[in-house]
Coordinates of C-alpha atoms in Angstrom, one line a residue:
G10 CA -7.8 -5.6 -22.8
N11 CA -5.6 -7.3 -20.2
Y12 CA -1.9 -7.5 -21.1
S13 CA -1.0 -10.3 -19.0
L14 CA -0.6 -13.8 -20.8
F15 CA -3.4 -15.8 -19.1
G16 CA -5.8 -12.9 -17.7
W17 CA -5.5 -11.5 -14.1
S18 CA -6.0 -14.3 -11.6
K19 CA -9.2 -14.1 -9.5
K20 CA -7.0 -15.4 -6.6
A21 CA -4.6 -12.3 -6.9
Y22 CA -4.7 -10.2 -3.7
L23 CA -6.4 -12.9 -1.6
G24 CA -3.3 -13.9 0.2
D25 CA -2.1 -17.4 0.9
S26 CA -4.6 -20.4 0.7
S27 CA -5.3 -23.1 3.2
P28 CA -3.8 -26.6 2.4
E29 CA -7.2 -27.8 1.4
E30 CA -8.0 -25.0 -1.1
K31 CA -7.6 -25.9 -4.9
D32 CA -7.5 -23.5 -7.7
T33 CA -7.3 -24.5 -11.3
Q34 CA -5.8 -21.2 -12.3
Q35 CA -3.3 -21.1 -9.7
S36 CA -1.2 -23.5 -7.4
P37 CA -0.7 -21.5 -4.2
R38 CA 1.9 -22.6 -1.6
P39 CA -0.1 -24.0 1.4
A40 CA -0.4 -21.6 4.3
P41 CA 2.3 -22.0 7.2
A42 CA 1.3 -23.3 10.5
I43 CA 0.1 -20.6 12.8
A44 CA 2.1 -20.6 16.0
L45 CA 0.0 -19.3 19.0
P46 CA 1.5 -16.8 21.4
T47 CA 3.4 -18.5 24.1
L48 CA 1.6 -16.2 26.7
L49 CA -1.5 -18.1 26.1
S50 CA 0.1 -21.3 27.7
N51 CA 0.9 -19.2 30.9
S52 CA -2.4 -19.4 32.9
T53 CA -1.6 -16.4 35.1
I54 CA -0.6 -14.1 32.2
Y55 CA -3.3 -15.4 30.0
A56 CA -5.9 -14.7 32.5
A57 CA -4.4 -11.2 33.3
V58 CA -4.3 -10.3 29.6
K59 CA -7.9 -11.5 29.0
E60 CA -9.3 -9.1 31.6
A61 CA -8.2 -6.2 29.2
F62 CA -10.6 -7.5 26.6
T63 CA -14.5 -7.0 26.9
T64 CA -17.2 -7.7 24.5
K65 CA -17.5 -4.2 23.5
N66 CA -13.7 -3.7 22.5
L67 CA -13.5 -7.0 20.8
D68 CA -16.4 -6.0 18.6
L69 CA -14.5 -2.7 17.8
L70 CA -11.1 -4.4 17.2
S71 CA -10.5 -5.4 13.6
D72 CA -8.5 -8.6 12.9
E73 CA -5.5 -6.5 12.0
S74 CA -5.5 -4.7 15.3
L75 CA -6.0 -7.8 17.2
I76 CA -3.1 -9.6 15.7
K77 CA -0.9 -6.5 16.2
I78 CA -1.9 -6.3 19.9
F79 CA -1.1 -10.0 20.5
R80 CA 2.2 -9.7 18.7
Q81 CA 3.4 -7.0 20.8
L82 CA 2.2 -8.6 24.0
E83 CA 4.1 -11.7 23.1
F84 CA 7.3 -9.8 22.6
W85 CA 7.0 -8.0 25.9
H86 CA 6.2 -11.4 27.6
K87 CA 9.1 -13.2 26.0
D88 CA 11.8 -10.6 25.5
G89 CA 10.6 -7.5 27.2
G90 CA 10.9 -8.5 30.8
L91 CA 7.1 -8.8 31.6
G92 CA 6.9 -12.7 31.5
N93 CA 6.3 -12.8 35.3
D94 CA 4.3 -9.5 35.6
P95 CA 0.6 -10.3 35.0
L96 CA -0.5 -6.8 36.2
A97 CA 2.0 -5.0 33.7
M98 CA 0.8 -7.3 30.9
K99 CA -2.9 -6.5 31.7
H100 CA -2.0 -2.7 31.7
L101 CA -0.2 -3.2 28.3
A102 CA -3.1 -5.0 26.8
H103 CA -5.3 -2.2 27.9
D104 CA -3.1 0.5 26.4
L105 CA -2.8 -1.4 23.2
I106 CA -6.5 -1.9 22.8
E107 CA -7.2 1.8 23.7
Q108 CA -4.5 2.7 20.9
S109 CA -6.5 0.7 18.3
T110 CA -10.0 1.9 19.2
W111 CA -10.0 5.5 20.6
Y112 CA -10.1 7.1 17.2
L113 CA -12.7 4.8 15.6
P114 CA -15.6 7.3 16.3
L115 CA -13.8 9.7 14.0
L116 CA -14.3 7.3 11.1
T117 CA -17.9 6.8 11.8
K118 CA -18.5 10.6 12.3
Q119 CA -20.3 10.1 15.6
S120 CA -21.7 13.2 17.4
G121 CA -22.0 14.1 21.0
A122 CA -19.7 15.4 23.7
A123 CA -17.4 12.3 23.7
A124 CA -16.9 12.6 19.8
C125 CA -16.4 16.3 20.0
E126 CA -13.4 15.7 22.6
I127 CA -12.0 13.0 20.3
S128 CA -12.1 15.4 17.4
S129 CA -9.5 17.6 19.0
F130 CA -7.0 14.6 18.6
K131 CA -7.3 14.6 14.9
V132 CA -4.0 14.9 12.8
P133 CA -3.3 18.6 13.0
T134 CA -2.4 20.9 10.1
V135 CA 0.4 23.3 9.8
R136 CA 1.6 25.9 7.1
F137 CA 3.7 24.1 4.6
G138 CA 6.4 26.8 4.1
K139 CA 6.0 29.4 1.3
T140 CA 3.2 27.4 -0.3
N141 CA 1.0 28.7 2.4
L142 CA -1.0 25.5 2.1
N143 CA -2.6 24.2 5.2
M144 CA -1.2 20.7 5.2
S145 CA -1.7 17.8 7.7
T146 CA 1.4 16.8 9.6
V147 CA 0.9 13.2 8.2
T148 CA 0.8 12.4 4.5
C149 CA -0.7 9.6 3.0
G150 CA 2.0 8.0 0.8
G151 CA 0.8 6.2 -2.2
M152 CA 3.8 3.8 -3.1
R153 CA 2.1 0.9 -1.6
L154 CA -1.4 1.8 -2.6
Q155 CA -1.6 0.2 -6.0
S156 CA -2.2 -3.0 -7.8
T157 CA 1.3 -3.5 -9.3
W158 CA 4.7 -2.0 -9.1
M159 CA 5.0 -2.1 -13.0
P160 CA 4.7 1.4 -14.2
D161 CA 1.5 2.1 -16.0
F162 CA 3.3 3.3 -19.1
V163 CA 5.0 0.1 -19.9
P164 CA 3.6 -1.4 -23.1
L165 CA 2.5 -5.1 -23.4
L166 CA 3.2 -5.6 -19.7
R167 CA 0.7 -3.5 -17.8
P168 CA -2.7 -4.7 -16.7
S169 CA -5.7 -2.9 -18.1
R170 CA -7.1 0.0 -16.3
K171 CA -10.4 -1.7 -16.2
T172 CA -8.7 -4.7 -14.4
V173 CA -6.9 -2.4 -12.1
L174 CA -9.8 0.0 -11.3
G175 CA -12.1 -3.0 -10.6
S176 CA -9.6 -4.8 -8.4
L177 CA -9.4 -5.4 -4.6
P178 CA -6.4 -3.0 -4.3
Q179 CA -8.6 -0.1 -5.6
E180 CA -11.3 -0.9 -3.0
N181 CA -8.4 -0.9 -0.4
I182 CA -7.1 2.4 -1.7
K183 CA -10.5 4.0 -1.3
R184 CA -10.8 2.7 2.2
C185 CA -7.4 4.1 3.1
I186 CA -8.2 7.5 1.6
R187 CA -11.6 7.7 3.3
S188 CA -10.0 6.9 6.6
C189 CA -7.3 9.4 6.2
L190 CA -9.8 12.3 5.5
A191 CA -11.9 11.4 8.4
L192 CA -8.8 11.5 10.8
G193 CA -7.5 14.9 9.4
I194 CA -4.9 13.7 6.8
N195 CA -5.5 15.9 3.7
H196 CA -2.2 15.2 1.7
F197 CA -2.1 12.5 -0.9
E198 CA 1.3 11.8 -2.5
T199 CA 2.0 9.6 -5.5
A200 CA 4.4 9.5 -8.5
R201 CA 4.6 8.8 -12.2
F202 CA 6.8 5.9 -11.5
Y203 CA 4.7 4.5 -8.5
G204 CA 3.3 1.6 -10.7
T205 CA -0.5 2.1 -11.0
S206 CA -0.6 4.2 -8.0
E207 CA -1.1 7.7 -9.7
Y208 CA -4.2 6.9 -11.5
Q209 CA -5.6 4.7 -8.8
M210 CA -5.3 7.3 -6.3
V211 CA -6.8 9.9 -8.5
E212 CA -9.8 7.7 -9.3
A213 CA -10.5 7.1 -5.6
L214 CA -10.4 10.8 -4.8
Y215 CA -12.5 11.5 -7.7
E216 CA -15.1 9.1 -6.7
L217 CA -15.3 10.5 -3.2
I218 CA -15.7 13.9 -4.8
Q219 CA -18.5 12.6 -6.8
E220 CA -20.1 10.9 -3.9
G221 CA -20.0 14.1 -2.0
E222 CA -17.7 13.0 0.7
V223 CA -15.0 15.6 0.1
K224 CA -14.5 18.7 -2.0
R225 CA -11.5 19.3 -4.3
E226 CA -10.4 22.2 -2.3
D227 CA -10.3 19.9 0.9
F228 CA -7.3 17.9 -0.1
I229 CA -3.8 18.3 -1.5
L230 CA -2.4 16.1 -4.3
Q231 CA 1.2 15.7 -5.0
T232 CA 2.7 13.8 -7.9
K233 CA 6.4 13.5 -9.0
I234 CA 8.3 13.1 -12.4
P235 CA 12.0 12.8 -12.7
A236 CA 14.0 15.6 -14.3
S237 CA 15.0 14.9 -17.9
S238 CA 15.3 16.2 -21.4
D239 CA 12.6 18.5 -22.8
K240 CA 11.0 15.8 -24.9
T241 CA 11.1 13.0 -22.2
F242 CA 9.9 15.3 -19.4
R243 CA 7.0 16.5 -21.6
K244 CA 6.0 13.0 -22.5
F245 CA 5.8 11.9 -18.7
W246 CA 4.0 15.2 -18.0
K247 CA 1.4 14.4 -20.5
Q248 CA 0.7 10.9 -18.9
S249 CA 0.5 12.3 -15.4
W250 CA -1.9 15.2 -16.7
D251 CA -4.0 12.6 -18.6
N252 CA -4.4 10.8 -15.2
I253 CA -5.2 13.9 -13.2
G254 CA -6.3 16.9 -15.2
E255 CA -9.8 16.1 -16.1
K256 CA -10.7 14.6 -12.8
L257 CA -9.1 16.8 -10.4
G258 CA -8.4 20.0 -12.4
Y259 CA -4.9 20.9 -11.0
I260 CA -2.0 19.5 -9.2
D261 CA -1.3 21.2 -5.8
L262 CA 2.3 20.1 -5.4
F263 CA 4.5 19.0 -8.4
S264 CA 7.8 17.5 -7.6
L265 CA 10.9 16.7 -9.7
H266 CA 11.5 13.1 -8.4
A267 CA 14.7 11.6 -7.1
V268 CA 16.9 14.5 -8.2
A269 CA 20.6 14.7 -7.2
E270 CA 22.2 17.4 -9.2
V271 CA 21.8 20.8 -10.5
N272 CA 22.3 20.0 -14.3
D273 CA 20.9 20.9 -17.6
N274 CA 18.1 18.4 -17.3
L275 CA 17.1 19.8 -14.0
L276 CA 17.0 23.3 -15.2
T277 CA 15.0 22.3 -18.4
S278 CA 12.5 20.4 -16.3
L279 CA 12.2 23.4 -13.9
D280 CA 11.6 25.8 -16.8
I281 CA 8.8 23.5 -18.0
C282 CA 7.2 23.3 -14.5
E283 CA 7.3 27.0 -14.2
E284 CA 5.5 27.3 -17.5
L285 CA 2.9 24.9 -16.3
K286 CA 2.4 26.8 -13.1
R287 CA 1.6 29.9 -15.0
T288 CA -1.2 28.1 -16.8
G289 CA -2.6 26.9 -13.4
K290 CA -2.2 23.2 -14.0
I291 CA 0.2 22.9 -11.2
R292 CA 0.3 25.4 -8.0
H293 CA 3.7 24.7 -6.4
I294 CA 7.0 23.3 -7.4
G295 CA 9.3 21.1 -5.2
F296 CA 11.9 18.3 -5.5
S297 CA 12.1 15.0 -4.0
T298 CA 15.6 13.4 -3.4
H299 CA 17.6 10.4 -2.2
G300 CA 20.8 12.3 -2.8
T301 CA 23.8 13.1 -0.6
S302 CA 23.7 15.9 1.8
E303 CA 25.8 18.3 -0.2
Q304 CA 23.8 17.6 -3.3
I305 CA 20.7 18.5 -1.5
M306 CA 22.2 21.6 0.0
A307 CA 22.9 22.7 -3.5
L308 CA 19.5 22.0 -4.9
I309 CA 18.0 24.0 -1.8
N310 CA 20.4 26.8 -2.6
T311 CA 19.1 27.3 -6.2
E312 CA 16.1 29.0 -4.2
R313 CA 13.9 27.8 -7.1
F314 CA 11.8 25.4 -5.1
E315 CA 9.0 25.9 -2.6
Y316 CA 9.4 22.7 -0.8
V317 CA 11.7 19.6 -0.4
N318 CA 11.0 15.9 0.1
L319 CA 13.9 14.4 1.8
H320 CA 15.3 11.7 4.4
E321 CA 16.1 12.8 7.8
H322 CA 15.2 10.4 10.6
F323 CA 16.4 9.5 14.1
F324 CA 18.2 6.4 12.9
T325 CA 19.5 7.5 9.5
S326 CA 19.8 10.2 6.8
Y327 CA 19.5 7.4 4.2
H328 CA 22.0 8.2 1.4
G329 CA 22.8 11.5 3.2
T330 CA 24.3 9.6 6.1
G331 CA 28.1 10.2 6.5
T332 CA 28.2 12.7 3.6
P333 CA 29.4 16.2 4.1
D334 CA 26.6 18.8 4.8
T335 CA 28.8 21.7 3.8
R336 CA 28.3 23.3 7.3
G337 CA 30.9 21.1 9.1
G338 CA 28.7 18.2 9.9
Q339 CA 27.2 15.3 8.1
G340 CA 23.7 14.0 7.2
N341 CA 20.6 15.9 6.1
L342 CA 19.7 17.9 9.4
A343 CA 21.6 21.0 8.0
C344 CA 19.8 20.7 4.7
V345 CA 16.5 20.9 6.7
K346 CA 17.7 23.9 8.6
R347 CA 18.6 25.6 5.5
A348 CA 15.3 24.9 3.8
L349 CA 13.4 26.3 6.8
E350 CA 15.7 29.5 6.6
L351 CA 14.2 29.8 3.1
D352 CA 10.8 29.2 4.2
M353 CA 10.4 25.9 2.3
G354 CA 8.0 23.2 3.1
I355 CA 9.7 20.1 4.6
F356 CA 8.3 16.9 3.6
Q357 CA 9.8 13.8 5.4
I358 CA 10.1 10.8 3.2
S359 CA 9.3 7.3 4.8
P360 CA 10.2 7.7 8.3
I361 CA 8.5 4.3 9.1
D362 CA 10.2 2.2 6.2
K363 CA 13.3 3.9 5.0
G364 CA 13.6 5.4 8.4
G365 CA 14.3 1.9 9.8
K366 CA 11.6 -0.6 8.8
L367 CA 9.8 0.4 12.2
F368 CA 6.9 -1.8 11.5
R369 CA 9.2 -4.8 12.2
P370 CA 11.5 -3.1 14.7
S371 CA 14.5 -5.1 16.1
K372 CA 14.4 -6.3 19.6
W373 CA 16.9 -3.4 20.6
V374 CA 14.9 -0.7 19.0
A375 CA 11.6 -2.0 20.5
T376 CA 13.0 -2.4 24.1
L377 CA 15.0 1.0 24.0
V378 CA 11.8 3.0 22.8
G379 CA 9.9 1.1 25.7
K380 CA 6.3 -0.2 26.1
E381 CA 4.8 3.2 26.8
L382 CA 5.3 4.3 23.3
N383 CA 6.1 2.3 20.0
P384 CA 9.0 2.9 17.4
I385 CA 6.4 4.2 14.7
S386 CA 5.0 6.8 17.1
F387 CA 8.4 7.7 18.3
A388 CA 9.8 8.2 14.7
L389 CA 6.9 10.5 13.9
L390 CA 7.3 12.6 17.0
Y391 CA 11.1 12.9 16.6
G392 CA 10.5 14.3 13.1
W393 CA 7.8 16.8 14.2
K394 CA 9.5 17.8 17.4
K395 CA 13.3 17.5 16.9
I396 CA 14.0 17.9 13.1
G397 CA 11.2 20.4 12.4
V398 CA 9.5 18.6 9.5
H399 CA 6.0 19.8 8.5
T400 CA 4.6 16.5 7.3
A401 CA 5.8 12.9 7.4
S402 CA 4.8 10.5 4.7
I403 CA 3.4 7.2 5.8
G404 CA 3.3 4.4 3.1
L405 CA -0.1 3.0 3.8
A406 CA -0.9 -0.5 2.9
R407 CA -4.1 -0.8 4.9
P408 CA -6.3 1.5 7.1
S409 CA -5.1 -0.3 10.3
D410 CA -1.6 1.2 9.6
L411 CA -3.0 4.5 10.9
E412 CA -3.2 3.3 14.5
E413 CA 0.3 4.1 15.5
V414 CA 0.1 7.3 13.6
M415 CA -3.1 8.5 15.4
N416 CA -1.3 7.5 18.7
A417 CA 1.4 10.2 17.8
A418 CA -1.1 12.6 16.9
K419 CA -3.1 12.4 20.2
L420 CA 0.2 12.7 22.2
V421 CA 0.9 16.0 20.3
A422 CA -2.7 17.1 21.2
L423 CA -2.3 16.1 25.0
E424 CA 0.9 18.2 25.0
K425 CA -0.9 21.2 23.8
Q426 CA -3.6 20.6 26.5
G427 CA -0.8 20.6 29.1
K428 CA -1.5 17.0 30.2
I429 CA 1.8 15.5 29.2
N430 CA 5.5 16.5 28.9
L431 CA 6.2 15.1 25.5
D432 CA 9.6 16.5 25.2
K433 CA 10.6 14.5 28.3
I434 CA 9.1 11.4 26.8
I435 CA 11.0 11.7 23.6
N436 CA 14.3 12.9 25.2
D437 CA 14.2 9.9 27.7
I438 CA 14.0 7.6 24.8
I439 CA 16.8 9.5 22.8
D440 CA 19.0 9.3 26.1
R441 CA 18.6 5.6 26.2
M442 CA 19.5 5.2 22.6
N443 CA 22.6 7.2 23.1
V444 CA 23.6 5.3 26.1
R445 CA 23.4 2.1 24.1
K446 CA 25.3 3.6 21.3
E447 CA 28.2 4.9 23.5
Q448 CA 28.5 1.4 25.1
V449 CA 29.0 -0.2 21.7
V450 CA 30.9 2.3 19.5
G451 CA 32.4 4.6 22.1
N452 CA 32.1 8.4 22.5
E453 CA 34.9 9.2 20.0
W454 CA 33.2 7.4 17.2
M455 CA 30.0 9.1 18.1
E456 CA 31.5 12.4 17.7
K457 CA 33.7 11.9 14.7
G458 CA 33.0 8.5 13.1
L459 CA 30.8 10.0 10.1
L460 CA 32.7 13.2 9.7
N461 CA 35.2 14.0 6.9
I462 CA 34.2 11.2 4.5
P463 CA 33.6 12.0 0.8
G464 CA 30.3 11.0 -0.8
P465 CA 29.9 8.4 -3.5
Y466 CA 30.2 11.0 -6.4
D467 CA 33.8 11.8 -5.3
E468 CA 36.2 9.9 -7.5
T469 CA 38.6 8.8 -4.4
T470 CA 35.9 6.6 -3.3
D471 CA 35.3 4.8 -6.7
A472 CA 31.5 5.3 -5.9
I473 CA 31.8 3.2 -2.5
H474 CA 29.1 4.7 -0.4
I475 CA 31.4 4.8 2.8
G476 CA 29.2 7.0 4.9
H477 CA 26.1 5.0 4.2
I478 CA 27.8 1.6 4.9
L479 CA 29.3 3.0 8.2
G480 CA 25.7 4.0 9.1
L481 CA 24.6 0.6 8.4
H482 CA 27.4 -0.8 10.7
E483 CA 26.2 1.4 13.5
L484 CA 22.5 0.4 13.2
L485 CA 23.5 -3.2 13.0
T486 CA 25.9 -3.4 15.9
V487 CA 24.1 -0.9 18.1
F488 CA 20.4 -1.4 17.3
G489 CA 20.3 -4.8 15.8
M490 CA 18.6 -3.7 12.7
Y491 CA 19.5 -6.6 10.5
E492 CA 16.5 -6.7 8.1
Y493 CA 16.8 -3.0 7.4
C494 CA 20.6 -3.1 6.9
R495 CA 20.5 -6.0 4.7
D496 CA 17.8 -4.5 2.4
R497 CA 19.9 -1.2 2.2
Y498 CA 23.3 -2.9 1.6
S499 CA 21.7 -5.1 -1.2
S500 CA 20.6 -2.1 -3.0
L501 CA 24.2 -0.9 -3.0
E502 CA 25.3 -4.3 -4.3
Q503 CA 22.7 -3.9 -7.4
T504 CA 24.7 -0.8 -8.6
K505 CA 26.1 -1.8 -11.9
W506 CA 29.8 -0.7 -12.0
D507 CA 31.7 -1.4 -15.3
K508 CA 35.4 -0.6 -14.8
K509 CA 36.2 -0.6 -18.4
K510 CA 34.1 2.7 -18.8
S511 CA 35.4 6.1 -17.7
W512 CA 34.6 7.5 -14.2
D513 CA 32.2 10.2 -15.8
E514 CA 30.3 7.3 -17.8
R515 CA 30.0 5.2 -14.6
V516 CA 28.6 7.9 -12.6
K517 CA 26.2 9.0 -15.0
N518 CA 24.8 5.5 -15.3
M519 CA 24.4 5.3 -11.5
S520 CA 21.0 5.5 -10.1
R521 CA 20.0 8.8 -8.6
A522 CA 17.6 7.1 -6.5
N523 CA 20.0 4.7 -5.1
P524 CA 23.6 6.4 -5.4
G525 CA 26.7 4.6 -4.3
R526 CA 27.9 0.9 -4.5
S527 CA 29.0 -1.6 -2.0
Y528 CA 32.4 -2.3 -0.4
D529 CA 35.0 -3.4 -2.9
A530 CA 38.3 -4.7 -1.3
A531 CA 40.1 -4.0 -4.6
V532 CA 39.6 -0.3 -4.2
D533 CA 42.4 1.7 -2.4
L534 CA 40.5 4.1 -0.1
T535 CA 43.6 5.8 1.3
S536 CA 42.9 9.1 -0.4
A537 CA 39.2 9.0 0.5
L538 CA 40.0 8.5 4.1
E539 CA 42.9 10.8 4.5
K540 CA 41.0 13.4 6.6
H541 CA 39.2 10.8 8.8
Y542 CA 40.4 10.5 12.4
N543 CA 40.8 6.6 12.2
P544 CA 41.0 5.4 8.5
S545 CA 42.0 1.8 9.8
L546 CA 38.8 1.5 11.8
V547 CA 36.7 2.6 8.9
L548 CA 38.2 0.0 6.8
E549 CA 37.5 -2.6 9.4
K550 CA 33.9 -1.6 9.7
L551 CA 33.4 -1.5 6.0
K552 CA 34.7 -5.0 5.7
Q553 CA 32.6 -6.4 8.5
V554 CA 29.4 -4.9 6.9
H555 CA 30.2 -6.5 3.6
E556 CA 30.9 -9.8 5.4
W557 CA 27.6 -9.7 7.4
L558 CA 25.2 -8.3 4.7
N559 CA 26.5 -9.3 1.3
D560 CA 23.9 -11.3 -0.8
D561 CA 25.8 -14.6 -0.5
T562 CA 25.7 -14.5 3.4
K563 CA 22.5 -15.9 5.0
L564 CA 22.4 -15.8 8.7
S565 CA 20.2 -18.2 10.4
D566 CA 17.8 -17.1 13.3
E567 CA 20.0 -18.6 15.7
E568 CA 23.0 -16.6 14.6
L569 CA 21.0 -13.4 14.6
D570 CA 19.8 -14.3 18.2
K571 CA 23.3 -14.9 19.2
R572 CA 24.5 -11.5 17.9
G573 CA 21.4 -9.6 19.2
W574 CA 20.2 -8.8 15.7
N575 CA 16.8 -10.4 16.1
K576 CA 13.4 -8.9 15.4
G577 CA 11.3 -7.5 18.0
Y578 CA 7.8 -7.9 16.6
N579 CA 6.1 -7.9 13.3
L580 CA 3.2 -5.4 12.5
T581 CA 3.0 -6.4 8.9
V582 CA -0.2 -8.4 9.6
W583 CA -0.6 -9.3 5.8
T584 CA 1.6 -8.7 2.7
E585 CA 0.8 -5.4 1.0
M586 CA -1.3 -6.0 -2.1
P587 CA 1.3 -5.0 -4.8
G588 CA 3.8 -7.1 -2.9
E589 CA 6.7 -6.1 -0.6
V590 CA 9.7 -5.4 -2.9
D591 CA 13.4 -4.3 -2.6
S592 CA 16.0 -3.7 -5.4
R593 CA 16.2 -7.4 -6.1
A594 CA 12.6 -7.8 -7.1
L595 CA 12.4 -6.7 -10.6
H596 CA 12.1 -10.2 -12.0
Q597 CA 9.4 -11.0 -9.4
I598 CA 7.4 -7.8 -10.7
L599 CA 7.7 -9.1 -14.2
L600 CA 6.6 -12.6 -13.4
Q601 CA 3.6 -11.2 -11.5
V602 CA 2.4 -9.0 -14.4
L603 CA 3.2 -11.6 -17.1
T604 CA 1.3 -14.3 -15.2
G605 CA -1.6 -12.2 -13.9
G606 CA -0.5 -12.6 -10.2
R607 CA 0.1 -16.4 -10.4
M608 CA 3.9 -16.2 -10.2
G609 CA 6.4 -13.8 -8.9
L610 CA 4.7 -11.5 -6.2
T611 CA 2.1 -13.8 -5.1
Q612 CA 0.2 -14.4 -1.8
T613 CA -0.4 -10.6 -1.3
G614 CA -3.4 -9.3 0.6
P615 CA -5.3 -10.9 3.6
G616 CA -5.1 -14.5 3.1
Y617 CA -5.5 -17.8 5.1
S618 CA -2.7 -17.3 7.5
F619 CA -3.9 -13.9 8.5
R620 CA -7.7 -15.0 8.8
T621 CA -6.6 -18.2 10.8
E622 CA -4.3 -16.1 13.2
A623 CA -7.1 -13.6 13.9
Q624 CA -9.7 -16.1 14.4
Q625 CA -7.6 -18.2 16.9
L626 CA -6.7 -15.0 18.9
R627 CA -10.4 -13.9 18.9
Q628 CA -11.4 -17.3 20.3
A629 CA -8.5 -17.1 22.9
T630 CA -10.1 -13.9 24.2
L631 CA -13.6 -15.0 24.3
N632 CA -13.9 -16.5 27.7
V633 CA -17.3 -15.4 29.0
S634 CA -16.6 -15.7 32.6
L635 CA -13.8 -13.3 32.3
L636 CA -15.6 -10.7 30.1
R637 CA -17.0 -7.6 31.9

């Protein structure tokens, strides 16, 4: 039965409601007013943009795609210097339409010469290190493909499987997986602790097998379980195997989740994994980590893993930022290089979200990347070309999230055909980023600022994550990434730190998925910073970050604009179905499941605001006299 108190609401996952809609089960907040793009009030720009739209491409464009196109056009019109350049706006509209539609024949499996040429632009596959698996360079990440963030093993709170598997999110998951398979993406990643994602993803894949759309050997499944004691690990293993075993037969990639240390729990869990591998239930063993660089290096150097899931991005190494890499530098790039030396597969975790919330890029990030590319495509290309990752995980929430991904895949194919110089495109963007960085922080800080800093597991820091906080200072002051930095700093503020307990007890209780804590003015960091070239500057930056990003400080849009920390554009066209969460959202998740989607994380999915925005934009382009 359904464990929520009132049964799951029929309105769940339908987004916000119009002010006129009434619901006896739920009292939704009325939808906000939809502001039309200002470019529509500029007759010259409006006419030029409309020329890019035809009856044919309008029929092809989904509502999600149309909204994303106009949000980007509006940004470049208002903030990107194209406000008085109708020809450039027309060309940009054409390029964005092309990005949203060129790959669609792959989804409908069209035949003919044109379709054959397009097929060469599918997401390519590469050898995934010593696993020898032929893996797509893009992974379908399952964290947002679920009905609820509440883990499926929590008694009394979880919704019934029948409710979940008959839900709108389940239909959405199947659409996303079907789209991925058609575009060449063959790797699907989930975890025991990703709410209901594991069994929902497995069910969708199983149904596609039963319907003859895919064979089991044609895709790769990864799931993850945290390292723990023998009894606890086997309990969670049984839950995952009960979800997967009968339907899919085996697990291609099995990861120890959010590991940070080589300890007894890790070694015990590894032994169990190797036992399961001998039985054929799992094929390959790896680990996933949000740890510091030195921790990741130690895990890699056990040489007991075939692949690693880690963070290394253009903007950040996540919790590895500013932590010693054991090779004289900082961050996780050295870990990637060491793993490649050992022929390990390299899985890049969340380059679009944890790599900088690039689906809602700041104004600085959007303008520095430029209108010829986009921040999402840049992040993927940087990972493949400059870091050397084999696959990048994209946390899909809807099929249209694949547009920017396919743009990156197409550019890689065009480079192989000798039609573009992709290295020059990427390097030009990097150069612009570095010029901006040097202008703001100076060359000396660029070279030395994040070096010689102990990580949060070093007692001299009292667990203050100095390197991570300094990284946030840079992202904020250089690139204006306020939303991302605020989320990350808030996660550090959530760390519980009882000074009455011993250091060892406090560290033991610290989350391995979110190590470290926020700045604490009461802590003397003299010893921690004794090897840094400018300790006083570090302290100044730490204090500034806390002043700007602590949970009690709320900066208005006007203040953000004055500081240059405002958003560029928003490609989140509707809120992902399980709800967008951060470290502060536990009570929201509880409310959602207790009330069957009536309270807490509500108004998720494509609702009235989304439909209205799409309808208005579609009407704005339907000027028959200008359609070709």
